[in-house]
């Protein structure tokens, strides 16, 4: 479906849970989320019905996210259902990777073609610090499992955090030379009011270009990342700059939260509830949400945080 500003909306980010087995400092409060009532969350059937309705309106790609999607009990059956939905051409998942040693192959068999794994540091102590509870060895085992399972693409997502991992840009980039991995550097977005990292922690993606002057431009794909590659590298490097350079003009996505709210824009508090609706009701709300997509989001900066009204794990990053 085409929105009011001529953008073709073909991409749904489906959050299947707000819960997570980590507590990344830029994403989630230390004490986790205030657990919502089970009956307020979308059921598997409602998620699949929403995907079916979205496909009828032209959604072709679904990214399953969260919270941590792999802690969701029926994640395989959700992935299978999404992959079998008529009109859906691509199912991807974003995960912290910790549960991939058990789940990578079953996810592949369930129809997931691509996986993005979040990894902000290559240092064990720093990993434990940023995630508040994770083990780097477990994340690395997850990345290996994803490579072994034969996904079309395995990507690493790294949030750039000044004073935390800016010194690791070359080492992280080196992964693309040694392994068939793509890497995305993502600018830190100021999502939470009481966030751990203030203005000093934001660094623009241009810091990556400075740290890696040998980067060469690559042909762009349909995504929002500016693509480049280290000479001779197996994988490419993408720079995602939601703060320093908005990509709203080419935004093709909507989001569905685990508690059943369609969000037309990540940084707006506008939400369209679908919990409990029948198929026609879902179609109506999806149409309304697409037509309500703003032309662009407000200026994001360390001083003016997102108006999303939710933390990232509650939206589906
Ligand atoms: N748990 C999964 C994971 O970590 O990949 C999926 C959900 S997580 C919310 C999705 C992505 O959002 C991750 O790559 C994470 O690093 C990113 N993210 C979370 N909070 C962010 C923030 N404030 N700014 C930029 N990216 C953020
Ligand atoms: Fe969990 Fe992902 Fe948020 Fe980290 S970024 S707390 S892994 S949802």
Short mmCIF file of C-alpha atoms and ligand atoms in Angstrom, two decimals:
data_model
loop_
_atom_site.label_atom_id
_atom_site.label_comp_id
_atom_site.label_asym_id
_atom_site.label_seq_id
_atom_site.Cartn_x
_atom_site.Cartn_y
_atom_site.Cartn_z
CA UNK A 1 0.00 0.00 0.00
CA UNK A 2 1.19 3.52 -0.79
CA UNK A 3 1.08 6.01 2.07
CA UNK A 4 0.10 9.70 1.94
CA UNK A 5 3.64 10.68 0.94
CA UNK A 6 4.06 8.21 -1.91
CA UNK A 7 6.08 5.63 0.05
CA UNK A 8 5.33 1.99 -0.65
CA UNK A 9 4.91 0.23 2.71
CA UNK A 10 6.15 -3.33 2.31
CA UNK A 11 7.98 -4.13 5.55
CA UNK A 12 6.53 -5.14 8.94
CA UNK A 13 8.55 -5.43 12.12
CA UNK A 14 6.67 -7.86 14.33
CA UNK A 15 7.56 -7.84 18.02
CA UNK A 16 6.59 -11.18 19.54
CA UNK A 17 7.49 -10.40 23.16
CA UNK A 18 8.68 -7.55 25.39
CA UNK A 19 10.62 -9.97 27.57
CA UNK A 20 14.33 -10.56 27.27
CA UNK A 21 17.09 -12.67 28.77
CA UNK A 22 19.44 -9.63 28.71
CA UNK A 23 19.11 -6.06 30.00
CA UNK A 24 21.14 -3.95 27.56
CA UNK A 25 21.72 -0.58 29.18
CA UNK A 26 20.53 1.47 26.18
CA UNK A 27 17.40 -0.62 25.67
CA UNK A 28 15.83 -1.80 28.89
CA UNK A 29 15.69 -0.87 32.57
CA UNK A 30 17.69 -3.04 34.96
CA UNK A 31 14.62 -4.52 36.64
CA UNK A 32 13.18 -5.56 33.28
CA UNK A 33 9.70 -4.67 32.16
CA UNK A 34 6.60 -4.44 34.23
CA UNK A 35 5.11 -7.72 33.05
CA UNK A 36 1.82 -7.18 31.30
CA UNK A 37 -1.18 -9.46 31.71
CA UNK A 38 -1.03 -12.46 29.42
CA UNK A 39 -4.50 -11.66 28.11
CA UNK A 40 -3.36 -8.18 27.02
CA UNK A 41 -0.69 -9.58 24.70
CA UNK A 42 -1.35 -10.77 21.15
CA UNK A 43 -1.86 -14.49 20.79
CA UNK A 44 0.03 -16.43 18.15
CA UNK A 45 -3.20 -16.63 16.11
CA UNK A 46 -3.70 -12.85 16.30
CA UNK A 47 -0.09 -12.25 15.22
CA UNK A 48 -0.56 -14.53 12.23
CA UNK A 49 -3.90 -12.95 11.35
CA UNK A 50 -2.28 -9.50 11.50
CA UNK A 51 0.51 -10.71 9.20
CA UNK A 52 -2.09 -12.11 6.79
CA UNK A 53 -3.93 -8.77 6.77
CA UNK A 54 -0.65 -6.90 6.33
CA UNK A 55 0.28 -9.14 3.39
CA UNK A 56 -3.09 -8.35 1.80
CA UNK A 57 -2.10 -4.68 1.99
CA UNK A 58 1.27 -5.25 0.34
CA UNK A 59 3.65 -6.23 3.17
CA UNK A 60 6.26 -8.57 1.66
CA UNK A 61 8.99 -8.70 4.31
CA UNK A 62 8.53 -9.45 8.02
CA UNK A 63 11.25 -9.05 10.63
CA UNK A 64 10.53 -10.87 13.88
CA UNK A 65 11.93 -9.05 16.86
CA UNK A 66 11.22 -8.11 20.47
CA UNK A 67 12.34 -8.05 23.36
CA UNK A 68 14.20 -11.24 22.67
CA UNK A 69 12.14 -13.24 20.15
CA UNK A 70 13.89 -16.51 20.94
CA UNK A 71 12.60 -16.56 24.53
CA UNK A 72 9.05 -16.76 23.16
CA UNK A 73 7.80 -20.30 23.72
CA UNK A 74 6.09 -20.74 20.35
CA UNK A 75 8.65 -18.82 18.28
CA UNK A 76 9.14 -21.64 15.76
CA UNK A 77 5.46 -21.97 15.07
CA UNK A 78 5.12 -18.18 14.72
CA UNK A 79 8.02 -18.10 12.22
CA UNK A 80 6.56 -21.05 10.30
CA UNK A 81 3.15 -19.39 10.17
CA UNK A 82 4.60 -16.07 8.97
CA UNK A 83 6.74 -17.79 6.32
CA UNK A 84 3.69 -19.69 5.01
CA UNK A 85 1.53 -16.57 4.76
CA UNK A 86 0.54 -15.88 1.18
CA UNK A 87 2.37 -12.80 -0.09
CA UNK A 88 5.20 -12.87 2.45
CA UNK A 89 8.46 -13.26 0.55
CA UNK A 90 11.05 -12.85 3.29
CA UNK A 91 11.14 -13.63 7.01
CA UNK A 92 14.07 -12.35 9.05
CA UNK A 93 14.76 -12.30 12.76
CA UNK A 94 16.74 -9.99 15.05
CA UNK A 95 18.13 -11.65 18.16
CA UNK A 96 20.83 -11.34 20.78
CA UNK A 97 21.90 -14.81 19.61
CA UNK A 98 22.15 -16.48 23.00
CA UNK A 99 19.61 -19.18 22.14
CA UNK A 100 20.77 -19.76 18.57
CA UNK A 101 22.86 -22.85 19.36
CA UNK A 102 19.55 -24.69 19.97
CA UNK A 103 17.34 -22.72 17.61
CA UNK A 104 19.34 -21.71 14.51
CA UNK A 105 18.62 -24.87 12.49
CA UNK A 106 14.94 -25.13 13.50
CA UNK A 107 14.47 -21.44 12.61
CA UNK A 108 16.02 -22.02 9.21
CA UNK A 109 13.72 -25.00 8.70
CA UNK A 110 10.76 -22.88 9.82
CA UNK A 111 11.41 -20.53 6.89
CA UNK A 112 13.56 -17.76 8.39
CA UNK A 113 16.06 -16.73 5.72
CA UNK A 114 18.15 -14.07 7.44
CA UNK A 115 19.28 -13.42 10.96
CA UNK A 116 20.67 -10.27 12.60
CA UNK A 117 22.58 -10.76 15.85
CA UNK A 118 23.34 -7.92 18.23
CA UNK A 119 26.92 -7.64 19.42
CA UNK A 120 28.32 -4.37 20.76
CA UNK A 121 31.76 -5.47 21.91
CA UNK A 122 34.34 -8.22 21.56
CA UNK A 123 35.45 -7.89 25.16
CA UNK A 124 33.96 -10.34 27.68
CA UNK A 125 33.87 -7.85 30.57
CA UNK A 126 32.37 -5.09 28.46
CA UNK A 127 29.75 -7.51 27.10
CA UNK A 128 28.75 -8.47 30.63
CA UNK A 129 28.60 -4.76 31.51
CA UNK A 130 26.51 -3.56 28.57
CA UNK A 131 24.05 -6.46 28.70
CA UNK A 132 24.06 -6.48 32.53
CA UNK A 133 24.02 -10.28 32.51
CA UNK A 134 25.20 -11.85 29.25
CA UNK A 135 28.24 -13.88 28.30
CA UNK A 136 30.25 -13.04 25.19
CA UNK A 137 31.10 -16.72 24.71
CA UNK A 138 27.40 -17.55 24.47
CA UNK A 139 26.79 -14.77 21.93
CA UNK A 140 29.75 -15.95 19.83
CA UNK A 141 28.43 -19.53 19.97
CA UNK A 142 25.13 -18.15 18.65
CA UNK A 143 26.86 -16.41 15.74
CA UNK A 144 28.71 -19.64 14.87
CA UNK A 145 25.45 -21.59 15.03
CA UNK A 146 23.81 -19.10 12.65
CA UNK A 147 26.70 -19.40 10.18
CA UNK A 148 26.50 -23.21 10.35
CA UNK A 149 22.71 -23.25 9.85
CA UNK A 150 23.08 -21.77 6.35
CA UNK A 151 21.01 -18.59 6.56
CA UNK A 152 21.12 -16.47 3.37
CA UNK A 153 22.72 -13.71 5.41
CA UNK A 154 24.03 -13.34 8.93
CA UNK A 155 24.43 -9.75 10.09
CA UNK A 156 25.89 -8.32 13.26
CA UNK A 157 24.20 -5.21 14.71
CA UNK A 158 26.47 -2.97 16.73
CA UNK A 159 25.15 0.12 18.51
CA UNK A 160 27.85 2.81 18.56
CA UNK A 161 28.38 4.06 22.10
CA UNK A 162 30.96 6.77 22.70
CA UNK A 163 33.43 5.90 25.45
CA UNK A 164 32.30 2.28 25.33
CA UNK A 165 32.99 0.71 21.95
CA UNK A 166 34.28 3.47 19.66
CA UNK A 167 37.78 2.09 20.26
CA UNK A 168 36.60 -1.30 18.92
CA UNK A 169 35.36 -0.11 15.51
CA UNK A 170 38.42 -1.55 13.66
CA UNK A 171 38.29 -4.89 15.54
CA UNK A 172 34.55 -5.29 14.95
CA UNK A 173 34.97 -4.36 11.27
CA UNK A 174 37.69 -6.98 10.98
CA UNK A 175 35.00 -9.65 11.51
CA UNK A 176 33.79 -8.92 7.96
CA UNK A 177 37.23 -9.80 6.61
CA UNK A 178 37.49 -13.07 8.49
CA UNK A 179 33.93 -14.40 8.29
CA UNK A 180 31.04 -14.24 5.81
CA UNK A 181 29.28 -11.75 8.09
CA UNK A 182 27.82 -8.33 7.37
CA UNK A 183 28.12 -5.71 10.09
CA UNK A 184 25.80 -2.79 10.79
CA UNK A 185 26.91 0.12 12.95
CA UNK A 186 23.80 1.81 14.37
CA UNK A 187 23.70 5.23 15.99
CA UNK A 188 22.47 5.19 19.57
CA UNK A 189 18.92 6.51 19.76
CA UNK A 190 17.80 8.39 22.87
CA UNK A 191 14.74 6.28 23.68
CA UNK A 192 14.37 6.33 27.44
CA UNK A 193 13.80 9.33 29.69
CA UNK A 194 15.92 7.85 32.45
CA UNK A 195 18.50 6.49 30.04
CA UNK A 196 21.93 5.31 31.11
CA UNK A 197 23.79 6.99 28.27
CA UNK A 198 23.42 10.73 27.86
CA UNK A 199 24.57 13.13 25.13
CA UNK A 200 28.23 12.23 25.63
CA UNK A 201 27.60 8.63 24.52
CA UNK A 202 26.17 9.50 21.11
CA UNK A 203 28.63 9.25 18.24
CA UNK A 204 27.64 9.65 14.61
CA UNK A 205 28.32 7.00 11.99
CA UNK A 206 30.87 9.38 10.46
CA UNK A 207 33.15 8.17 13.31
CA UNK A 208 33.26 4.80 11.51
CA UNK A 209 34.44 6.45 8.28
CA UNK A 210 37.15 8.26 10.25
CA UNK A 211 38.27 5.09 12.02
CA UNK A 212 38.28 3.09 8.76
CA UNK A 213 39.50 5.39 5.97
CA UNK A 214 40.06 2.36 3.72
CA UNK A 215 36.29 1.69 3.50
CA UNK A 216 35.05 1.63 -0.07
CA UNK A 217 31.48 2.44 -1.11
CA UNK A 218 29.26 -0.47 -2.16
CA UNK A 219 26.14 -0.44 -4.34
CA UNK A 220 23.14 0.40 -2.13
CA UNK A 221 20.35 -2.11 -1.55
CA UNK A 222 16.73 -1.30 -0.54
CA UNK A 223 17.63 -0.95 3.14
CA UNK A 224 18.36 2.14 5.21
CA UNK A 225 22.07 1.46 5.70
CA UNK A 226 24.80 3.24 3.76
CA UNK A 227 26.87 0.30 2.53
CA UNK A 228 30.63 0.01 2.24
CA UNK A 229 33.30 -2.67 2.45
CA UNK A 230 36.85 -3.15 3.64
CA UNK A 231 39.09 -4.09 0.72
CA UNK A 232 38.91 -7.86 0.18
CA UNK A 233 36.35 -8.40 2.95
CA UNK A 234 33.82 -11.23 2.74
CA UNK A 235 31.02 -9.17 4.25
CA UNK A 236 29.98 -5.56 3.93
CA UNK A 237 29.60 -2.83 6.53
CA UNK A 238 26.45 -0.75 6.80
CA UNK A 239 26.05 2.58 8.56
CA UNK A 240 22.60 3.26 9.99
CA UNK A 241 22.21 6.88 11.03
CA UNK A 242 18.74 7.48 12.49
CA UNK A 243 20.03 10.49 14.43
CA UNK A 244 22.55 12.25 12.17
CA UNK A 245 20.73 11.68 8.90
CA UNK A 246 17.09 10.71 8.80
CA UNK A 247 15.94 8.16 6.26
CA UNK A 248 12.23 8.94 6.67
CA UNK A 249 11.74 9.82 3.00
CA UNK A 250 12.39 6.21 2.06
CA UNK A 251 10.81 4.59 5.14
CA UNK A 252 8.83 1.53 4.02
CA UNK A 253 7.98 0.03 7.41
CA UNK A 254 5.35 -0.26 10.09
CA UNK A 255 5.68 -1.97 13.46
CA UNK A 256 3.39 -4.22 15.46
CA UNK A 257 4.10 -4.42 19.19
CA UNK A 258 3.66 -7.57 21.26
CA UNK A 259 0.68 -5.96 23.02
CA UNK A 260 -1.04 -5.41 19.72
CA UNK A 261 -0.39 -1.78 18.76
CA UNK A 262 0.53 -0.82 15.22
CA UNK A 263 3.11 1.95 15.27
CA UNK A 264 3.32 3.93 12.04
CA UNK A 265 6.63 5.50 13.13
CA UNK A 266 9.23 4.34 15.65
CA UNK A 267 9.58 7.80 17.17
CA UNK A 268 5.93 8.79 17.42
CA UNK A 269 3.54 7.86 20.24
CA UNK A 270 0.74 7.27 17.74
CA UNK A 271 -0.57 3.70 18.06
CA UNK A 272 -3.40 1.72 16.43
CA UNK A 273 -4.66 -1.15 18.61
CA UNK A 274 -5.63 -4.46 16.99
CA UNK A 275 -5.92 -6.78 20.00
CA UNK A 276 -9.23 -8.68 19.87
CA UNK A 277 -10.19 -7.48 16.38
CA UNK A 278 -11.41 -9.76 13.61
CA UNK A 279 -9.68 -9.83 10.23
CA UNK A 280 -11.69 -6.92 8.80
CA UNK A 281 -10.96 -4.86 11.91
CA UNK A 282 -7.25 -5.57 11.58
CA UNK A 283 -7.29 -4.56 7.92
CA UNK A 284 -9.02 -1.30 8.86
CA UNK A 285 -6.48 -0.47 11.56
CA UNK A 286 -3.51 -1.39 9.37
CA UNK A 287 -4.80 0.86 6.59
CA UNK A 288 -5.36 3.70 9.06
CA UNK A 289 -1.86 3.27 10.49
CA UNK A 290 -0.22 3.33 7.05
CA UNK A 291 -2.15 6.46 6.12
CA UNK A 292 -1.10 8.05 9.42
CA UNK A 293 2.62 7.59 8.78
CA UNK A 294 4.17 11.00 9.30
CA UNK A 295 6.43 12.42 6.58
CA UNK A 296 9.33 12.32 9.02
CA UNK A 297 9.97 12.02 12.73
CA UNK A 298 10.90 14.91 14.96
CA UNK A 299 14.54 15.90 15.31
CA UNK A 300 16.22 13.28 17.44
CA UNK A 301 19.19 14.38 19.40
CA UNK A 302 20.73 13.68 22.75
CA UNK A 303 18.83 16.75 23.96
CA UNK A 304 15.49 15.83 22.39
CA UNK A 305 14.75 12.18 22.99
CA UNK A 306 12.29 10.07 21.05
CA UNK A 307 8.56 10.63 21.51
CA UNK A 308 7.99 6.87 21.15
CA UNK A 309 6.65 6.58 24.70
CA UNK A 310 8.10 3.08 25.08
CA UNK A 311 11.51 1.57 25.57
CA UNK A 312 13.03 -0.23 22.59
CA UNK A 313 12.28 -3.73 23.90
CA UNK A 314 8.60 -2.71 24.13
CA UNK A 315 8.51 -1.49 20.54
CA UNK A 316 10.57 -4.02 18.66
CA UNK A 317 13.84 -2.44 17.56
N1 LIG B 1 16.72 -8.75 21.48
C1 LIG B 1 17.02 -8.65 20.10
C2 LIG B 1 18.37 -8.05 19.86
O1 LIG B 1 18.97 -7.50 20.79
O2 LIG B 1 18.82 -8.11 18.73
C3 LIG B 1 15.95 -7.93 19.31
C4 LIG B 1 15.35 -6.69 19.90
S1 LIG B 1 16.46 -5.32 20.08
C5 LIG B 1 15.37 -4.09 20.72
C6 LIG B 1 16.70 -4.87 18.37
C7 LIG B 1 17.86 -3.96 18.07
O3 LIG B 1 17.61 -2.69 18.63
C8 LIG B 1 19.19 -4.44 18.63
O4 LIG B 1 20.14 -4.52 17.59
C9 LIG B 1 19.56 -3.37 19.62
O5 LIG B 1 20.95 -3.20 19.69
C10 LIG B 1 18.84 -2.16 19.04
N2 LIG B 1 18.61 -1.10 20.02
C11 LIG B 1 18.01 -1.20 21.22
N3 LIG B 1 17.98 0.00 21.84
C12 LIG B 1 18.58 0.87 20.99
C13 LIG B 1 18.87 2.27 21.05
N4 LIG B 1 18.53 3.02 22.10
N5 LIG B 1 19.50 2.85 19.99
C14 LIG B 1 19.85 2.12 18.90
N6 LIG B 1 19.59 0.80 18.79
C15 LIG B 1 18.98 0.18 19.82
FE1 LIG B 2 17.18 -7.51 25.09
FE2 LIG B 2 17.75 -6.92 22.58
FE3 LIG B 2 17.07 -4.99 24.27
FE4 LIG B 2 19.40 -6.20 24.59
S1 LIG B 2 18.77 -4.95 22.82
S2 LIG B 2 17.89 -5.78 26.21
S3 LIG B 2 18.96 -8.21 23.94
S4 LIG B 2 15.77 -6.61 23.59
#
